[in-house]
mmCIF file of C-alpha atoms in Angstrom:
data_model
loop_
_atom_site.group_PDB
_atom_site.id
_atom_site.type_symbol
_atom_site.label_atom_id
_atom_site.label_comp_id
_atom_site.label_asym_id
_atom_site.label_seq_id
_atom_site.Cartn_x
_atom_site.Cartn_y
_atom_site.Cartn_z
ATOM 1 C CA MET A 1 87.191 72.043 -12.997
ATOM 2 C CA PRO A 2 83.689 70.552 -12.735
ATOM 3 C CA VAL A 3 81.769 70.231 -15.969
ATOM 4 C CA GLN A 4 78.662 72.424 -16.290
ATOM 5 C CA LEU A 5 75.471 70.432 -16.687
ATOM 6 C CA GLU A 6 72.535 71.831 -18.613
ATOM 7 C CA ALA A 7 69.546 69.996 -17.166
ATOM 8 C CA THR A 8 70.485 66.941 -15.107
ATOM 9 C CA ALA A 9 73.069 65.894 -12.546
ATOM 10 C CA SER A 10 75.502 63.021 -12.724
ATOM 11 C CA CYS A 11 74.350 59.955 -10.783
ATOM 12 C CA PRO A 12 76.006 56.771 -9.530
ATOM 13 C CA LYS A 13 75.494 53.721 -11.710
ATOM 14 C CA ASN A 14 73.280 51.982 -9.195
ATOM 15 C CA GLU A 15 70.608 54.690 -9.403
ATOM 16 C CA ILE A 16 67.336 53.892 -11.138
ATOM 17 C CA VAL A 17 65.447 56.992 -12.290
ATOM 18 C CA HIS A 18 62.211 56.904 -14.281
ATOM 19 C CA SER A 19 62.152 59.733 -16.809
ATOM 20 C CA LYS A 20 58.519 60.757 -16.546
ATOM 21 C CA PRO A 21 57.288 64.287 -17.258
ATOM 22 C CA ILE A 22 57.322 66.275 -14.048
ATOM 23 C CA ARG A 23 53.876 67.518 -13.113
ATOM 24 C CA THR A 24 52.485 69.417 -10.140
ATOM 25 C CA ILE A 25 48.988 70.536 -9.164
ATOM 26 C CA PRO A 26 48.404 74.041 -10.659
ATOM 27 C CA THR A 27 47.724 76.732 -8.039
ATOM 28 C CA LEU A 28 49.003 80.264 -7.476
ATOM 29 C CA ALA A 29 52.471 79.874 -5.943
ATOM 30 C CA VAL A 30 51.536 76.495 -4.488
ATOM 31 C CA LEU A 31 52.832 73.420 -6.230
ATOM 32 C CA PHE A 32 50.971 70.805 -4.302
ATOM 33 C CA THR A 33 47.664 71.060 -2.484
ATOM 34 C CA LEU A 34 45.947 69.712 0.570
ATOM 35 C CA ALA A 35 42.776 67.685 0.297
ATOM 36 C CA ALA A 36 39.669 69.849 0.160
ATOM 37 C CA ALA A 37 38.405 70.818 3.587
ATOM 38 C CA GLY A 38 34.932 69.887 4.659
ATOM 39 C CA CYS A 39 34.750 66.669 2.642
ATOM 40 C CA ASP A 40 32.287 64.179 4.084
ATOM 41 C CA ALA A 41 34.120 61.092 2.912
ATOM 42 C CA PRO A 42 37.084 59.911 5.009
ATOM 43 C CA PRO A 43 40.507 60.609 3.518
ATOM 44 C CA SER A 44 41.992 57.952 1.314
ATOM 45 C CA PRO A 45 44.765 55.890 2.907
ATOM 46 C CA PRO A 46 48.334 56.616 1.869
ATOM 47 C CA THR A 47 49.152 55.118 -1.499
ATOM 48 C CA ALA A 48 52.851 55.877 -1.797
ATOM 49 C CA THR A 49 54.799 53.242 -3.642
ATOM 50 C CA VAL A 50 57.877 52.191 -1.679
ATOM 51 C CA PHE A 51 60.306 49.639 -3.073
ATOM 52 C CA ASP A 52 63.996 48.835 -3.085
ATOM 53 C CA SER A 53 66.069 48.521 -6.221
ATOM 54 C CA SER A 54 69.749 47.585 -6.096
ATOM 55 C CA GLY A 55 69.984 48.819 -2.540
ATOM 56 C CA VAL A 56 68.155 52.096 -3.260
ATOM 57 C CA ARG A 57 64.855 52.775 -1.487
ATOM 58 C CA ILE A 58 62.475 54.575 -3.839
ATOM 59 C CA VAL A 59 59.406 56.381 -2.503
ATOM 60 C CA ASP A 60 56.973 57.440 -5.228
ATOM 61 C CA LEU A 61 54.361 59.838 -3.831
ATOM 62 C CA GLY A 62 52.277 60.068 -6.992
ATOM 63 C CA PRO A 63 50.855 63.229 -8.570
ATOM 64 C CA ALA A 64 49.549 64.920 -5.376
ATOM 65 C CA PRO A 65 51.480 63.993 -2.204
ATOM 66 C CA LEU A 66 49.578 66.309 0.147
ATOM 67 C CA GLU A 67 46.225 65.041 -1.046
ATOM 68 C CA TRP A 68 46.545 61.625 0.551
ATOM 69 C CA ALA A 69 49.299 61.931 3.180
ATOM 70 C CA GLU A 70 48.279 61.914 6.824
ATOM 71 C CA HIS A 71 47.698 65.520 7.821
ATOM 72 C CA ARG A 72 49.055 66.719 11.134
ATOM 73 C CA THR A 73 48.784 70.068 12.844
ATOM 74 C CA LEU A 74 50.879 72.269 15.099
ATOM 75 C CA ALA A 75 50.123 73.158 18.683
ATOM 76 C CA GLY A 76 48.328 76.485 18.893
ATOM 77 C CA GLU A 77 51.311 78.279 20.448
ATOM 78 C CA PRO A 78 55.072 77.640 20.455
ATOM 79 C CA ASP A 79 56.302 75.767 23.534
ATOM 80 C CA LEU A 80 59.630 77.607 23.441
ATOM 81 C CA VAL A 81 60.310 81.235 22.497
ATOM 82 C CA ILE A 82 63.791 82.792 22.521
ATOM 83 C CA ARG A 83 64.075 86.561 22.219
ATOM 84 C CA SER A 84 66.865 89.104 22.284
ATOM 85 C CA SER A 85 67.780 90.364 25.713
ATOM 86 C CA GLU A 86 66.640 93.923 26.406
ATOM 87 C CA ASP A 87 69.360 94.359 29.032
ATOM 88 C CA ASP A 88 72.314 92.689 27.339
ATOM 89 C CA GLY A 89 73.403 93.877 23.896
ATOM 90 C CA ALA A 90 75.642 90.823 23.555
ATOM 91 C CA THR A 91 72.601 88.556 23.293
ATOM 92 C CA VAL A 92 70.776 90.344 20.489
ATOM 93 C CA LEU A 93 69.543 87.902 17.857
ATOM 94 C CA SER A 94 70.611 89.175 14.436
ATOM 95 C CA ASP A 95 71.068 87.210 11.241
ATOM 96 C CA VAL A 96 70.448 83.833 12.907
ATOM 97 C CA ARG A 97 71.718 81.352 10.337
ATOM 98 C CA ASP A 98 71.142 78.036 12.089
ATOM 99 C CA VAL A 99 69.582 76.499 15.191
ATOM 100 C CA GLU A 100 70.685 73.265 16.881
ATOM 101 C CA VAL A 101 69.061 71.432 19.782
ATOM 102 C CA LEU A 102 71.631 70.194 22.326
ATOM 103 C CA PRO A 103 71.460 67.689 25.196
ATOM 104 C CA ARG A 104 69.573 68.727 28.358
ATOM 105 C CA GLY A 105 67.106 70.733 26.296
ATOM 106 C CA ARG A 106 69.553 73.480 25.451
ATOM 107 C CA VAL A 107 69.370 75.361 22.162
ATOM 108 C CA ALA A 108 72.348 76.835 20.267
ATOM 109 C CA LEU A 109 72.009 79.634 17.697
ATOM 110 C CA ALA A 110 74.528 80.562 15.004
ATOM 111 C CA ASN A 111 74.351 84.357 15.296
ATOM 112 C CA GLY A 112 75.730 85.660 12.018
ATOM 113 C CA SER A 113 76.061 89.312 13.034
ATOM 114 C CA GLY A 114 78.582 88.533 15.770
ATOM 115 C CA ASN A 115 80.012 85.268 14.454
ATOM 116 C CA ASP A 116 79.180 83.752 17.814
ATOM 117 C CA ILE A 117 77.113 80.888 19.174
ATOM 118 C CA LEU A 118 74.426 81.855 21.672
ATOM 119 C CA VAL A 119 73.379 79.040 23.999
ATOM 120 C CA PHE A 120 70.033 79.022 25.834
ATOM 121 C CA ASP A 121 68.616 76.633 28.415
ATOM 122 C CA ALA A 122 65.352 74.699 28.138
ATOM 123 C CA THR A 123 63.366 77.727 29.351
ATOM 124 C CA GLY A 124 64.871 80.121 26.782
ATOM 125 C CA GLU A 125 67.292 81.857 29.146
ATOM 126 C CA HIS A 126 70.716 82.777 27.784
ATOM 127 C CA VAL A 127 73.438 80.767 29.535
ATOM 128 C CA ALA A 128 76.578 81.082 27.406
ATOM 129 C CA THR A 129 78.223 82.621 24.342
ATOM 130 C CA TRP A 130 80.871 80.701 22.419
ATOM 131 C CA GLY A 131 83.124 81.875 19.628
ATOM 132 C CA GLY A 132 83.363 85.362 18.150
ATOM 133 C CA THR A 133 84.906 87.115 15.177
ATOM 134 C CA GLY A 134 88.518 86.273 14.364
ATOM 135 C CA ASP A 135 90.884 83.726 12.884
ATOM 136 C CA GLY A 136 92.011 82.062 16.101
ATOM 137 C CA PRO A 137 90.867 78.811 17.720
ATOM 138 C CA GLY A 138 87.130 78.844 18.328
ATOM 139 C CA GLU A 139 86.624 82.006 16.249
ATOM 140 C CA PHE A 140 84.851 82.576 12.937
ATOM 141 C CA ARG A 141 84.872 84.810 9.907
ATOM 142 C CA SER A 142 81.565 83.569 8.492
ATOM 143 C CA LEU A 143 79.679 81.304 10.892
ATOM 144 C CA GLU A 144 77.088 79.488 8.779
ATOM 145 C CA TRP A 145 75.832 76.276 10.398
ATOM 146 C CA LEU A 146 75.782 74.104 13.508
ATOM 147 C CA ALA A 147 75.641 70.329 13.925
ATOM 148 C CA SER A 148 75.530 68.087 16.994
ATOM 149 C CA LEU A 149 78.366 65.592 17.181
ATOM 150 C CA PRO A 150 77.607 62.609 19.450
ATOM 151 C CA PRO A 151 77.710 62.222 22.299
ATOM 152 C CA ASP A 152 77.633 65.860 23.429
ATOM 153 C CA SER A 153 79.841 68.042 21.210
ATOM 154 C CA LEU A 154 78.848 70.826 18.835
ATOM 155 C CA ALA A 155 80.419 71.478 15.439
ATOM 156 C CA ALA A 156 80.258 74.808 13.621
ATOM 157 C CA GLY A 157 81.066 75.545 9.979
ATOM 158 C CA ASP A 158 82.900 78.633 8.717
ATOM 159 C CA GLY A 159 82.293 79.348 5.028
ATOM 160 C CA ARG A 160 85.054 81.926 4.647
ATOM 161 C CA LEU A 161 87.819 80.116 6.535
ATOM 162 C CA ARG A 162 86.693 76.788 5.031
ATOM 163 C CA ARG A 163 86.994 75.000 8.343
ATOM 164 C CA VAL A 164 84.945 73.178 10.968
ATOM 165 C CA THR A 165 85.344 73.900 14.682
ATOM 166 C CA VAL A 166 84.271 71.481 17.420
ATOM 167 C CA PHE A 167 83.316 72.589 20.943
ATOM 168 C CA ASP A 168 82.841 70.335 23.961
ATOM 169 C CA SER A 169 79.623 70.270 25.988
ATOM 170 C CA GLU A 170 80.676 73.318 28.013
ATOM 171 C CA GLY A 171 81.825 75.402 25.065
ATOM 172 C CA GLY A 172 85.516 74.664 25.353
ATOM 173 C CA PHE A 173 87.489 74.592 22.120
ATOM 174 C CA ALA A 174 88.177 70.957 21.229
ATOM 175 C CA ARG A 175 89.649 71.042 17.733
ATOM 176 C CA SER A 176 89.257 72.450 14.240
ATOM 177 C CA PHE A 177 90.097 71.159 10.795
ATOM 178 C CA ALA A 178 90.061 72.581 7.284
ATOM 179 C CA THR A 179 88.155 71.019 4.411
ATOM 180 C CA ALA A 180 91.312 71.225 2.309
ATOM 181 C CA SER A 181 93.039 68.426 4.219
ATOM 182 C CA ALA A 182 92.098 65.767 1.660
ATOM 183 C CA VAL A 183 92.566 67.921 -1.437
ATOM 184 C CA ASP A 184 95.637 68.379 -3.620
ATOM 185 C CA PRO A 185 96.365 72.145 -3.387
ATOM 186 C CA ALA A 186 97.938 72.091 -6.829
ATOM 187 C CA SER A 187 94.719 71.014 -8.537
ATOM 188 C CA ARG A 188 92.267 72.682 -6.124
ATOM 189 C CA PRO A 189 93.778 75.930 -4.769
ATOM 190 C CA VAL A 190 90.431 76.940 -3.194
ATOM 191 C CA PRO A 191 89.175 74.307 -0.723
ATOM 192 C CA PRO A 192 85.544 73.193 -0.718
ATOM 193 C CA ARG A 193 83.033 75.115 1.343
ATOM 194 C CA PRO A 194 81.771 73.109 4.348
ATOM 195 C CA LEU A 195 77.977 72.678 4.348
ATOM 196 C CA GLY A 196 77.322 70.291 7.226
ATOM 197 C CA LEU A 197 78.586 67.496 9.422
ATOM 198 C CA LEU A 198 77.247 63.958 9.659
ATOM 199 C CA ALA A 199 76.895 62.068 12.947
ATOM 200 C CA ARG A 200 80.103 60.075 12.426
ATOM 201 C CA GLY A 201 82.155 63.144 11.617
ATOM 202 C CA SER A 202 82.176 63.235 7.814
ATOM 203 C CA VAL A 203 81.993 66.758 6.402
ATOM 204 C CA ILE A 204 79.688 67.535 3.495
ATOM 205 C CA ALA A 205 81.330 70.232 1.350
ATOM 206 C CA ALA A 206 81.076 71.683 -2.149
ATOM 207 C CA TYR A 207 83.105 73.372 -4.868
ATOM 208 C CA PHE A 208 81.189 76.210 -6.549
ATOM 209 C CA ASP A 209 82.064 77.270 -10.094
ATOM 210 C CA ARG A 210 81.782 80.887 -11.210
ATOM 211 C CA PRO A 211 79.475 81.773 -14.108
ATOM 212 C CA ALA A 212 81.060 82.599 -17.441
ATOM 213 C CA ALA A 213 80.893 86.302 -18.318
ATOM 214 C CA VAL A 214 78.368 85.772 -21.100
ATOM 215 C CA GLU A 215 74.951 87.367 -21.445
ATOM 216 C CA GLY A 216 72.047 85.019 -20.732
ATOM 217 C CA THR A 217 71.200 82.553 -17.970
ATOM 218 C CA ALA A 218 73.606 80.080 -16.409
ATOM 219 C CA ARG A 219 73.731 77.448 -13.696
ATOM 220 C CA PRO A 220 77.388 77.230 -12.619
ATOM 221 C CA ALA A 221 78.331 73.683 -11.682
ATOM 222 C CA VAL A 222 78.549 72.524 -8.064
ATOM 223 C CA GLU A 223 80.647 69.494 -7.128
ATOM 224 C CA ILE A 224 79.558 67.950 -3.824
ATOM 225 C CA VAL A 225 81.971 65.859 -1.755
ATOM 226 C CA ALA A 226 82.176 64.189 1.639
ATOM 227 C CA THR A 227 85.468 64.296 3.533
ATOM 228 C CA ALA A 228 86.198 61.475 5.982
ATOM 229 C CA PRO A 229 86.649 62.442 9.677
ATOM 230 C CA THR A 230 90.333 61.573 9.465
ATOM 231 C CA GLY A 231 90.775 63.950 6.522
ATOM 232 C CA ASP A 232 92.593 61.346 4.445
ATOM 233 C CA ALA A 233 89.765 60.365 2.080
ATOM 234 C CA MET A 234 87.183 62.160 -0.032
ATOM 235 C CA HIS A 235 84.051 60.663 -1.590
ATOM 236 C CA MET A 236 82.338 62.280 -4.562
ATOM 237 C CA MET A 237 78.564 62.855 -4.540
ATOM 238 C CA GLY A 238 78.513 64.082 -8.138
ATOM 239 C CA THR A 239 78.392 67.316 -10.094
ATOM 240 C CA TRP A 240 75.133 69.247 -10.197
ATOM 241 C CA PRO A 241 73.828 72.433 -11.818
ATOM 242 C CA GLY A 242 73.860 75.165 -9.170
ATOM 243 C CA ASP A 243 71.602 78.149 -8.571
ATOM 244 C CA GLU A 244 70.415 79.815 -11.747
ATOM 245 C CA LEU A 245 71.751 83.299 -12.499
ATOM 246 C CA ALA A 246 70.769 85.879 -15.102
ATOM 247 C CA LEU A 247 73.530 87.942 -16.743
ATOM 248 C CA PHE A 248 72.494 91.050 -18.687
ATOM 249 C CA PRO A 249 74.157 94.263 -19.943
ATOM 250 C CA GLN A 250 73.405 97.519 -18.129
ATOM 251 C CA ASP A 251 75.253 100.839 -18.278
ATOM 252 C CA GLY A 252 78.064 99.230 -20.235
ATOM 253 C CA GLN A 253 78.641 96.449 -17.717
ATOM 254 C CA LEU A 254 77.445 92.890 -17.339
ATOM 255 C CA GLN A 255 75.126 92.657 -14.338
ATOM 256 C CA ILE A 256 74.320 89.434 -12.436
ATOM 257 C CA THR A 257 71.079 88.739 -10.635
ATOM 258 C CA GLN A 258 68.934 85.802 -9.584
ATOM 259 C CA ALA A 259 66.720 84.714 -12.428
ATOM 260 C CA PRO A 260 62.957 85.147 -11.828
ATOM 261 C CA PHE A 261 61.555 81.707 -11.001
ATOM 262 C CA GLY A 262 65.118 80.454 -11.444
ATOM 263 C CA ARG A 263 66.033 76.893 -10.550
ATOM 264 C CA ARG A 264 68.134 76.166 -7.480
ATOM 265 C CA LEU A 265 70.231 73.360 -6.073
ATOM 266 C CA HIS A 266 69.210 72.272 -2.561
ATOM 267 C CA ILE A 267 71.716 70.504 -0.275
ATOM 268 C CA ALA A 268 70.446 69.296 3.106
ATOM 269 C CA PRO A 269 72.719 67.225 5.371
ATOM 270 C CA ALA A 270 71.061 64.737 7.728
ATOM 271 C CA HIS A 271 72.726 62.726 10.507
ATOM 272 C CA ASP A 272 73.458 59.720 8.262
ATOM 273 C CA GLY A 273 73.762 61.241 4.797
ATOM 274 C CA VAL A 274 72.933 64.207 2.621
ATOM 275 C CA TRP A 275 69.808 65.038 0.600
ATOM 276 C CA ILE A 276 70.388 66.699 -2.779
ATOM 277 C CA ALA A 277 67.657 68.048 -5.041
ATOM 278 C CA ASP A 278 67.332 70.225 -8.131
ATOM 279 C CA ASP A 279 63.991 72.040 -7.944
ATOM 280 C CA ASP A 280 63.574 71.790 -11.704
ATOM 281 C CA ARG A 281 61.736 68.566 -10.809
ATOM 282 C CA TRP A 282 60.115 67.063 -7.711
ATOM 283 C CA GLN A 283 62.782 64.549 -6.751
ATOM 284 C CA MET A 284 65.118 64.293 -3.748
ATOM 285 C CA ARG A 285 68.101 61.945 -3.515
ATOM 286 C CA LYS A 286 69.902 60.831 -0.379
ATOM 287 C CA TYR A 287 73.560 59.810 -0.461
ATOM 288 C CA SER A 288 75.623 58.127 2.236
ATOM 289 C CA ALA A 289 78.884 59.555 3.565
ATOM 290 C CA ARG A 290 80.688 57.405 1.001
ATOM 291 C CA GLY A 291 78.733 58.879 -1.892
ATOM 292 C CA VAL A 292 76.415 55.897 -2.408
ATOM 293 C CA LEU A 293 72.808 56.589 -3.393
ATOM 294 C CA ARG A 294 70.507 55.230 -0.669
ATOM 295 C CA MET A 295 67.058 56.733 -1.206
ATOM 296 C CA ILE A 296 64.919 58.611 -3.739
ATOM 297 C CA VAL A 297 61.733 60.516 -2.899
ATOM 298 C CA ARG A 298 59.784 61.686 -5.933
ATOM 299 C CA SER A 299 56.422 62.860 -7.213
ATOM 300 C CA SER A 300 54.900 63.106 -10.677
ATOM 301 C CA ALA A 301 53.259 66.460 -9.922
ATOM 302 C CA SER A 302 52.765 68.772 -12.908
ATOM 303 C CA PRO A 303 54.340 72.250 -13.172
ATOM 304 C CA THR A 304 52.572 75.527 -12.433
ATOM 305 C CA ALA A 305 52.542 77.999 -15.311
ATOM 306 C CA VAL A 306 54.056 81.456 -14.861
ATOM 307 C CA THR A 307 50.936 83.511 -15.594
ATOM 308 C CA ASP A 308 50.616 87.307 -15.653
ATOM 309 C CA GLU A 309 48.972 87.079 -12.239
ATOM 310 C CA LEU A 310 51.876 85.104 -10.814
ATOM 311 C CA LEU A 311 54.420 87.417 -12.445
ATOM 312 C CA GLU A 312 52.672 90.431 -10.901
ATOM 313 C CA ALA A 313 52.802 88.725 -7.501
ATOM 314 C CA TYR A 314 56.542 88.111 -8.002
ATOM 315 C CA ILE A 315 57.109 91.778 -8.868
ATOM 316 C CA ALA A 316 55.055 92.975 -5.892
ATOM 317 C CA GLU A 317 57.097 90.790 -3.530
ATOM 318 C CA ARG A 318 60.452 91.766 -5.020
ATOM 319 C CA TYR A 319 59.751 95.529 -4.948
ATOM 320 C CA ARG A 320 57.835 95.557 -1.660
ATOM 321 C CA TYR A 321 60.273 97.971 0.005
ATOM 322 C CA ALA A 322 61.437 99.924 -3.054
ATOM 323 C CA ASP A 323 60.941 103.708 -3.072
ATOM 324 C CA GLN A 324 60.615 103.938 -6.839
ATOM 325 C CA VAL A 325 59.165 101.152 -8.939
ATOM 326 C CA PRO A 326 59.088 101.101 -12.758
ATOM 327 C CA THR A 327 55.738 100.667 -14.460
ATOM 328 C CA LEU A 328 54.194 97.240 -14.077
ATOM 329 C CA GLU A 329 54.112 96.465 -17.789
ATOM 330 C CA ASP A 330 57.781 97.418 -18.212
ATOM 331 C CA LEU A 331 58.724 95.203 -15.268
ATOM 332 C CA LYS A 332 56.688 92.291 -16.579
ATOM 333 C CA ARG A 333 58.361 92.590 -19.981
ATOM 334 C CA ASP A 334 61.834 92.778 -18.448
ATOM 335 C CA GLN A 335 61.229 89.890 -16.056
ATOM 336 C CA ARG A 336 59.896 87.658 -18.823
ATOM 337 C CA GLU A 337 62.972 88.390 -20.929
ATOM 338 C CA ILE A 338 65.260 87.461 -18.027
ATOM 339 C CA ALA A 339 63.279 84.539 -16.651
ATOM 340 C CA GLN A 340 63.081 82.249 -19.673
ATOM 341 C CA HIS A 341 60.785 80.029 -17.573
ATOM 342 C CA THR A 342 57.173 79.210 -18.297
ATOM 343 C CA THR A 343 56.755 77.274 -15.032
ATOM 344 C CA THR A 344 57.750 77.815 -11.411
ATOM 345 C CA PRO A 345 60.207 75.598 -9.492
ATOM 346 C CA ALA A 346 58.760 72.237 -8.469
ATOM 347 C CA PHE A 347 59.173 72.950 -4.733
ATOM 348 C CA GLY A 348 60.489 75.655 -2.434
ATOM 349 C CA THR A 349 63.000 74.154 -0.023
ATOM 350 C CA ILE A 350 64.136 70.924 1.648
ATOM 351 C CA LEU A 351 65.514 70.086 5.077
ATOM 352 C CA GLY A 352 67.079 66.906 6.439
ATOM 353 C CA THR A 353 65.204 65.708 9.544
ATOM 354 C CA THR A 354 66.843 64.528 12.760
ATOM 355 C CA GLU A 355 65.610 60.992 11.969
ATOM 356 C CA GLY A 356 67.374 60.906 8.595
ATOM 357 C CA GLY A 357 64.306 61.684 6.491
ATOM 358 C CA VAL A 358 63.507 64.745 4.416
ATOM 359 C CA ALA A 359 61.023 67.605 4.776
ATOM 360 C CA ILE A 360 59.913 69.383 1.580
ATOM 361 C CA GLY A 361 58.324 72.848 1.637
ATOM 362 C CA GLU A 362 56.102 74.119 -1.141
ATOM 363 C CA PHE A 363 57.221 76.926 -3.419
ATOM 364 C CA ARG A 364 55.838 80.300 -2.322
ATOM 365 C CA LEU A 365 56.525 83.828 -3.446
ATOM 366 C CA ASP A 366 55.649 85.492 -0.157
ATOM 367 C CA THR A 367 56.433 85.093 3.521
ATOM 368 C CA VAL A 368 53.063 86.291 4.832
ATOM 369 C CA SER A 369 51.145 83.097 4.082
ATOM 370 C CA PRO A 370 51.456 79.653 5.713
ATOM 371 C CA ARG A 371 53.585 77.131 3.879
ATOM 372 C CA ALA A 372 52.609 73.493 3.449
ATOM 373 C CA TRP A 373 55.288 70.861 4.015
ATOM 374 C CA ILE A 374 55.443 67.115 3.537
ATOM 375 C CA THR A 375 57.929 64.905 5.389
ATOM 376 C CA VAL A 376 59.112 61.430 4.451
ATOM 377 C CA ASP A 377 60.941 59.225 6.967
ATOM 378 C CA PRO A 378 63.616 56.648 6.047
ATOM 379 C CA ALA A 379 60.958 53.897 5.844
ATOM 380 C CA GLY A 380 58.886 55.869 3.334
ATOM 381 C CA SER A 381 56.033 56.996 5.616
ATOM 382 C CA ALA A 382 54.820 60.524 4.941
ATOM 383 C CA TYR A 383 52.738 63.201 6.608
ATOM 384 C CA SER A 384 51.867 66.798 5.750
ATOM 385 C CA VAL A 385 51.662 69.850 7.977
ATOM 386 C CA GLU A 386 51.081 73.562 7.461
ATOM 387 C CA LEU A 387 53.566 75.817 9.219
ATOM 388 C CA PRO A 388 52.937 79.417 10.323
ATOM 389 C CA ALA A 389 53.628 82.260 7.937
ATOM 390 C CA GLY A 390 57.185 83.538 8.120
ATOM 391 C CA LEU A 391 58.639 80.577 10.032
ATOM 392 C CA ASP A 392 62.101 79.921 8.589
ATOM 393 C CA VAL A 393 62.572 76.317 9.705
ATOM 394 C CA LYS A 394 66.107 75.443 10.835
ATOM 395 C CA GLN A 395 65.634 71.976 12.364
ATOM 396 C CA TRP A 396 62.926 69.315 12.062
ATOM 397 C CA GLY A 397 62.602 66.781 14.868
ATOM 398 C CA PRO A 398 60.386 63.704 15.319
ATOM 399 C CA ASP A 399 57.482 65.748 16.717
ATOM 400 C CA TRP A 400 58.628 69.372 16.597
ATOM 401 C CA VAL A 401 60.002 72.085 14.352
ATOM 402 C CA ILE A 402 62.144 75.052 15.355
ATOM 403 C CA GLY A 403 63.002 78.124 13.350
ATOM 404 C CA VAL A 404 63.340 81.885 13.044
ATOM 405 C CA VAL A 405 60.446 84.342 12.876
ATOM 406 C CA ARG A 406 60.254 88.136 12.896
ATOM 407 C CA ASP A 407 57.995 90.167 15.141
ATOM 408 C CA ALA A 408 56.064 93.327 14.229
ATOM 409 C CA LEU A 409 59.235 95.405 14.699
ATOM 410 C CA ASP A 410 61.262 93.087 12.409
ATOM 411 C CA ARG A 411 63.198 91.622 15.347
ATOM 412 C CA GLU A 412 64.255 87.980 15.123
ATOM 413 C CA GLU A 413 62.884 85.388 17.516
ATOM 414 C CA ILE A 414 63.188 81.610 17.808
ATOM 415 C CA HIS A 415 59.955 79.607 18.001
ATOM 416 C CA ARG A 416 59.600 75.872 18.567
ATOM 417 C CA TYR A 417 56.288 74.209 17.798
ATOM 418 C CA ARG A 418 55.078 70.732 18.662
ATOM 419 C CA ILE A 419 53.593 68.646 15.855
ATOM 420 C CA VAL A 420 50.437 66.870 16.954
ATOM 421 C CA ALA A 421 48.288 64.206 15.351
ATOM 422 C CA GLY A 422 45.634 65.217 12.864
ATOM 423 C CA PRO A 423 41.886 65.424 13.483
ATOM 424 C CA GLY A 424 40.302 62.141 14.458
ATOM 425 C CA SER A 425 43.581 60.476 15.379
#
């Protein structure tokens, strides 16, 4: 079984990591800030340090990435909106887990509620439904992600069946394969869970350990692997500490919950590799399909303290829809006992871009405020952009983002926004 790690992940020998203290700019629920608005002086030019070391490209963004990066904006309105059909119950968007842009401007949605793939044309009109619930060819038990497979196929990952299904350009079933094909069943009775597909067909997958039944906090180990398209080879990405859990006794039983301000492991496949990051520090690593470290993006930003104000904001967000809420002071005491953290995570989320870069979203407690992001391309160039409140980004293109939002009636919609140049460009 994978070995649990306490604070760091195992890394290939060719990686060079500088062990500096991790620092971020202190703000309330924002771990990096934009340059002050209204400043008369022109913004400073980008000062990221980009260099190669033993075949690894290292991009050092300094202590405040968003302060110097080129700032871009979104178009005022989305250029594509996809809504549920009022006349056809089979095209109701519910639990949309992934969005993929296909050739000819089409858009495919992984609709979790029906385990089906809804396909829309470039104008947002529904044109096809692929898949459905079941165990047969082209069916799913837990449809989780989509990935384009050149030149015009679409792959879909099933977390429960541990398999990947490939459809042709018209939705016909092409083939499927299990992630267990390269694993010895005797040593690994449970196959790895597929997380994404690279452009050349390699599957990114992971083994997830269970936490030990011991009171306290734990980060069960996660072993990340890449399976070759032929299924006859597996490359190891390393073993990492997974999402942090809190285990505590209640009513004579050991309860498990997410730890307040707990650390998480972020895994984001891109077309030519996979980005892996532990949000205990501001550092993202990109590995090739063969498990070789290719790129590091990092910042020396300082951590934000978990103050009473921030803890109260966390409690307000967590119990927003609760009918009965314990007293604030009791909750604050309980959360501090469980959390064991004096600082927030270093960032909120990451996403592999269609160009092979990485997009990093700031840590936020709420979904009603805009979220600032910074993107870094494979050459090391960076820009920042603020995305609308509540936009759950699913794919990041060269000049657009697409994701899930909820309307006033809590119905899911798909919005695509164009990214435009910043002021004065």
